[in-house]
Tab-separated table of C-alpha atoms in Angstrom:
chain	number	residue	atom	x	y	z
A	3	MET	CA	4.751	-25.238	53.515
A	4	GLN	CA	7.892	-24.936	52.122
A	5	ILE	CA	8.176	-23.066	48.540
A	6	ARG	CA	9.817	-25.654	45.594
A	7	GLN	CA	9.852	-24.904	42.137
A	8	TYR	CA	8.923	-27.457	40.323
A	9	TYR	CA	9.772	-28.599	36.381
A	10	GLY	CA	7.563	-31.351	35.377
A	11	ASN	CA	8.792	-34.154	33.554
A	12	THR	CA	6.834	-33.482	30.021
A	13	GLY	CA	7.892	-36.592	28.328
A	14	GLY	CA	10.616	-34.302	25.665
A	15	LEU	CA	8.306	-30.739	25.782
A	16	LEU	CA	9.331	-27.754	26.941
A	17	MET	CA	9.483	-28.615	31.104
A	18	THR	CA	7.254	-25.722	33.040
A	19	GLU	CA	8.530	-24.538	35.783
A	20	ILE	CA	5.521	-24.611	39.039
A	21	LYS	CA	4.596	-22.760	41.981
A	22	ALA	CA	3.547	-23.530	45.322
A	23	ASN	CA	1.679	-21.106	47.879
A	24	GLN	CA	0.631	-18.238	44.913
A	25	GLU	CA	-2.091	-16.244	44.926
A	26	PHE	CA	-4.238	-14.482	43.207
A	27	LYS	CA	-7.012	-11.644	44.030
A	28	MET	CA	-8.617	-9.545	42.052
A	29	GLU	CA	-11.463	-6.305	42.679
A	30	ASN	CA	-15.224	-5.788	41.285
A	31	VAL	CA	-15.306	-9.109	39.663
A	32	LEU	CA	-18.687	-9.850	37.208
A	33	SER	CA	-19.452	-13.342	37.470
A	34	ILE	CA	-21.543	-15.701	36.130
A	35	ARG	CA	-21.926	-19.605	36.056
A	36	LYS	CA	-23.531	-21.477	34.518
A	37	LYS	CA	-24.270	-24.753	32.051
A	38	MET	CA	-22.779	-23.704	28.759
A	39	SER	CA	-21.985	-25.676	24.992
A	40	GLN	CA	-19.142	-24.048	23.303
A	41	PRO	CA	-20.944	-21.985	20.889
A	42	GLU	CA	-23.262	-20.528	24.221
A	43	ILE	CA	-19.706	-19.533	26.371
A	44	GLN	CA	-18.691	-17.190	23.487
A	45	GLN	CA	-22.587	-15.795	23.431
A	46	VAL	CA	-22.000	-15.422	27.309
A	47	LEU	CA	-18.362	-13.757	26.527
A	48	SER	CA	-20.673	-11.387	23.986
A	49	ASP	CA	-23.479	-11.442	26.475
A	50	ILE	CA	-21.110	-9.979	29.444
A	51	GLY	CA	-18.814	-6.733	27.002
A	52	ASN	CA	-22.719	-5.816	26.527
A	53	THR	CA	-23.406	-5.744	29.751
A	54	ILE	CA	-20.172	-3.769	30.664
A	55	LYS	CA	-20.905	-1.352	28.544
A	56	GLU	CA	-24.040	-0.435	29.724
A	57	ALA	CA	-23.093	-0.133	32.993
A	58	SER	CA	-20.586	1.784	32.103
A	59	ALA	CA	-17.491	-0.098	33.426
A	60	ASN	CA	-14.372	-1.291	32.046
A	61	LYS	CA	-12.681	-4.734	31.884
A	62	SER	CA	-9.723	-4.395	34.595
A	63	GLY	CA	-8.012	-7.339	33.925
A	64	PRO	CA	-8.292	-10.854	31.902
A	65	VAL	CA	-10.989	-12.789	31.785
A	66	VAL	CA	-10.685	-15.869	33.938
A	67	THR	CA	-12.347	-19.113	33.884
A	68	THR	CA	-13.076	-22.247	36.076
A	69	THR	CA	-14.706	-25.997	35.146
A	70	PHE	CA	-16.399	-27.295	37.708
A	71	GLY	CA	-17.593	-30.107	35.480
A	72	MET	CA	-19.203	-31.951	32.075
A	73	GLU	CA	-20.797	-33.390	31.072
A	74	GLN	CA	-21.689	-36.029	27.025
A	75	THR	CA	-25.182	-35.070	25.642
A	76	PRO	CA	-25.936	-36.029	21.779
A	77	THR	CA	-24.939	-32.341	20.855
A	78	GLY	CA	-22.210	-32.686	22.211
A	79	PRO	CA	-20.024	-31.460	26.063
A	80	ILE	CA	-21.707	-29.233	28.234
A	81	LEU	CA	-19.345	-27.445	30.702
A	82	ASP	CA	-20.777	-26.515	33.992
A	83	MET	CA	-18.295	-23.282	33.660
A	84	GLU	CA	-17.848	-20.087	36.376
A	85	ILE	CA	-16.729	-16.775	34.055
A	86	LEU	CA	-15.006	-14.454	35.896
A	87	VAL	CA	-14.345	-10.350	34.583
A	88	PRO	CA	-12.476	-7.631	36.964
A	89	LEU	CA	-13.948	-3.942	36.585
A	90	ASP	CA	-12.584	-0.445	36.924
A	91	LYS	CA	-15.333	0.490	39.819
A	92	GLU	CA	-17.700	-2.131	41.465
A	93	VAL	CA	-21.396	-2.280	39.588
A	94	THR	CA	-25.089	-3.545	40.348
A	95	VAL	CA	-26.014	-6.799	37.892
A	96	GLN	CA	-28.946	-8.110	37.238
A	97	GLU	CA	-29.553	-12.281	37.288
A	98	PRO	CA	-27.386	-14.301	36.170
A	99	TYR	CA	-24.582	-12.125	37.460
A	100	ILE	CA	-23.367	-11.761	40.607
A	101	PHE	CA	-21.010	-9.216	42.026
A	102	LYS	CA	-17.876	-9.887	43.811
A	103	PRO	CA	-16.048	-7.617	45.365
A	104	ILE	CA	-13.073	-8.864	46.177
A	105	PHE	CA	-12.233	-12.628	44.595
A	106	ASP	CA	-9.097	-14.181	46.164
A	107	LEU	CA	-6.928	-17.318	45.620
A	108	LYS	CA	-5.132	-18.055	48.217
A	109	TYR	CA	-2.426	-20.943	48.957
A	110	ALA	CA	-2.486	-22.085	45.349
A	111	VAL	CA	0.171	-24.343	42.539
A	112	TYR	CA	0.771	-21.906	39.581
A	113	ALA	CA	2.100	-21.972	36.532
A	114	ARG	CA	1.815	-20.209	33.071
A	115	HIS	CA	1.451	-22.350	29.979
A	116	GLU	CA	2.616	-20.256	26.604
A	117	GLY	CA	1.786	-21.851	22.944
A	118	ASN	CA	-1.168	-23.319	21.764
A	119	PRO	CA	-4.064	-24.175	24.535
A	120	GLN	CA	-4.390	-27.853	22.360
A	121	LEU	CA	-1.209	-28.483	24.613
A	122	LEU	CA	-2.505	-27.092	28.113
A	123	GLN	CA	-3.349	-30.375	29.366
A	124	ASN	CA	0.348	-31.390	29.416
A	125	THR	CA	0.570	-28.339	32.125
A	126	LEU	CA	-2.126	-29.379	34.235
A	127	ASN	CA	-0.768	-32.724	33.922
A	128	GLN	CA	2.344	-31.192	35.801
A	129	MET	CA	0.453	-29.426	38.128
A	130	MET	CA	-1.518	-32.479	38.606
A	131	ALA	CA	1.815	-34.535	39.535
A	132	TYR	CA	3.335	-31.657	41.468
A	133	ILE	CA	0.118	-31.686	43.958
A	134	LYS	CA	0.546	-35.752	44.301
A	135	GLU	CA	4.551	-35.272	44.558
A	136	ASN	CA	4.166	-33.146	47.443
A	137	LYS	CA	0.890	-34.723	49.363
A	138	LEU	CA	-1.229	-31.671	48.725
A	139	SER	CA	-5.420	-31.975	48.778
A	140	GLN	CA	-7.023	-29.964	45.642
A	141	ILE	CA	-9.422	-27.948	46.771
A	142	THR	CA	-11.101	-25.825	43.806
A	143	SER	CA	-11.227	-26.483	40.543
A	144	VAL	CA	-8.355	-24.943	37.784
A	145	TYR	CA	-8.664	-21.229	37.117
A	146	SER	CA	-7.677	-20.244	34.271
A	147	VAL	CA	-5.942	-16.343	33.583
A	148	ASN	CA	-6.470	-15.388	30.035
A	149	ILE	CA	-3.417	-13.396	29.980
A	150	LYS	CA	-2.371	-12.380	26.897
A	151	GLU	CA	-5.263	-12.349	24.768
A	152	LEU	CA	-5.411	-12.974	20.917
A	153	LYS	CA	-5.808	-10.262	18.206
A	154	GLN	CA	-7.458	-11.300	14.895
A	155	GLY	CA	-4.134	-12.791	12.513
A	156	ASP	CA	-2.499	-13.819	16.407
A	157	SER	CA	-1.444	-17.885	16.001
A	158	MET	CA	-2.827	-20.441	18.628
A	159	ASP	CA	0.738	-20.601	19.429
A	160	ASP	CA	0.893	-16.740	21.065
A	161	MET	CA	-1.479	-17.795	23.892
A	162	VAL	CA	-0.237	-17.082	27.478
A	163	THR	CA	-2.780	-18.471	29.936
A	164	ASP	CA	-1.868	-18.352	33.759
A	165	LEU	CA	-3.291	-21.759	36.108
A	166	TYR	CA	-4.127	-21.548	39.140
A	167	ILE	CA	-5.003	-24.988	41.193
A	168	GLY	CA	-6.176	-24.405	45.286
A	169	VAL	CA	-5.020	-26.521	48.156
A	170	ASN	CA	-5.021	-26.973	51.523
A	171	PRO	CA	-2.349	-24.893	52.865
């Protein structure tokens, strides 16, 4: 596959550089996949932190999330999502967690989103346009890698998220 850089048409917004044939790899990954509401996601993230501490491990990289689907309910959206956290060592975990020695996403289309996550859809739209224009076949959901986690007092505009979509080579 020829690697081409692409700058999507954003309708006046900052253009996003899109790269093909990228790889994203993590080792010693703690994973959980379940259907959750927004408040449940926050609780699961807190539980993950406790599970990591109990295993005497440390987070060794950014938290990664991917959403497989969403259903609307009377109480709000429920997301079928996976949260992946790379650790500094192998650990033994109990359900609902899974330990993955290696997570390796190859042949991915990649873009970096800098700024408010409410505008993330614009970056995703550009990535989808790139995939369509280059006649690629999407084979994974979108993996979001939180490069810059916000601290107290930070603006949402300071967020940095790398996005990966696996495509058929």
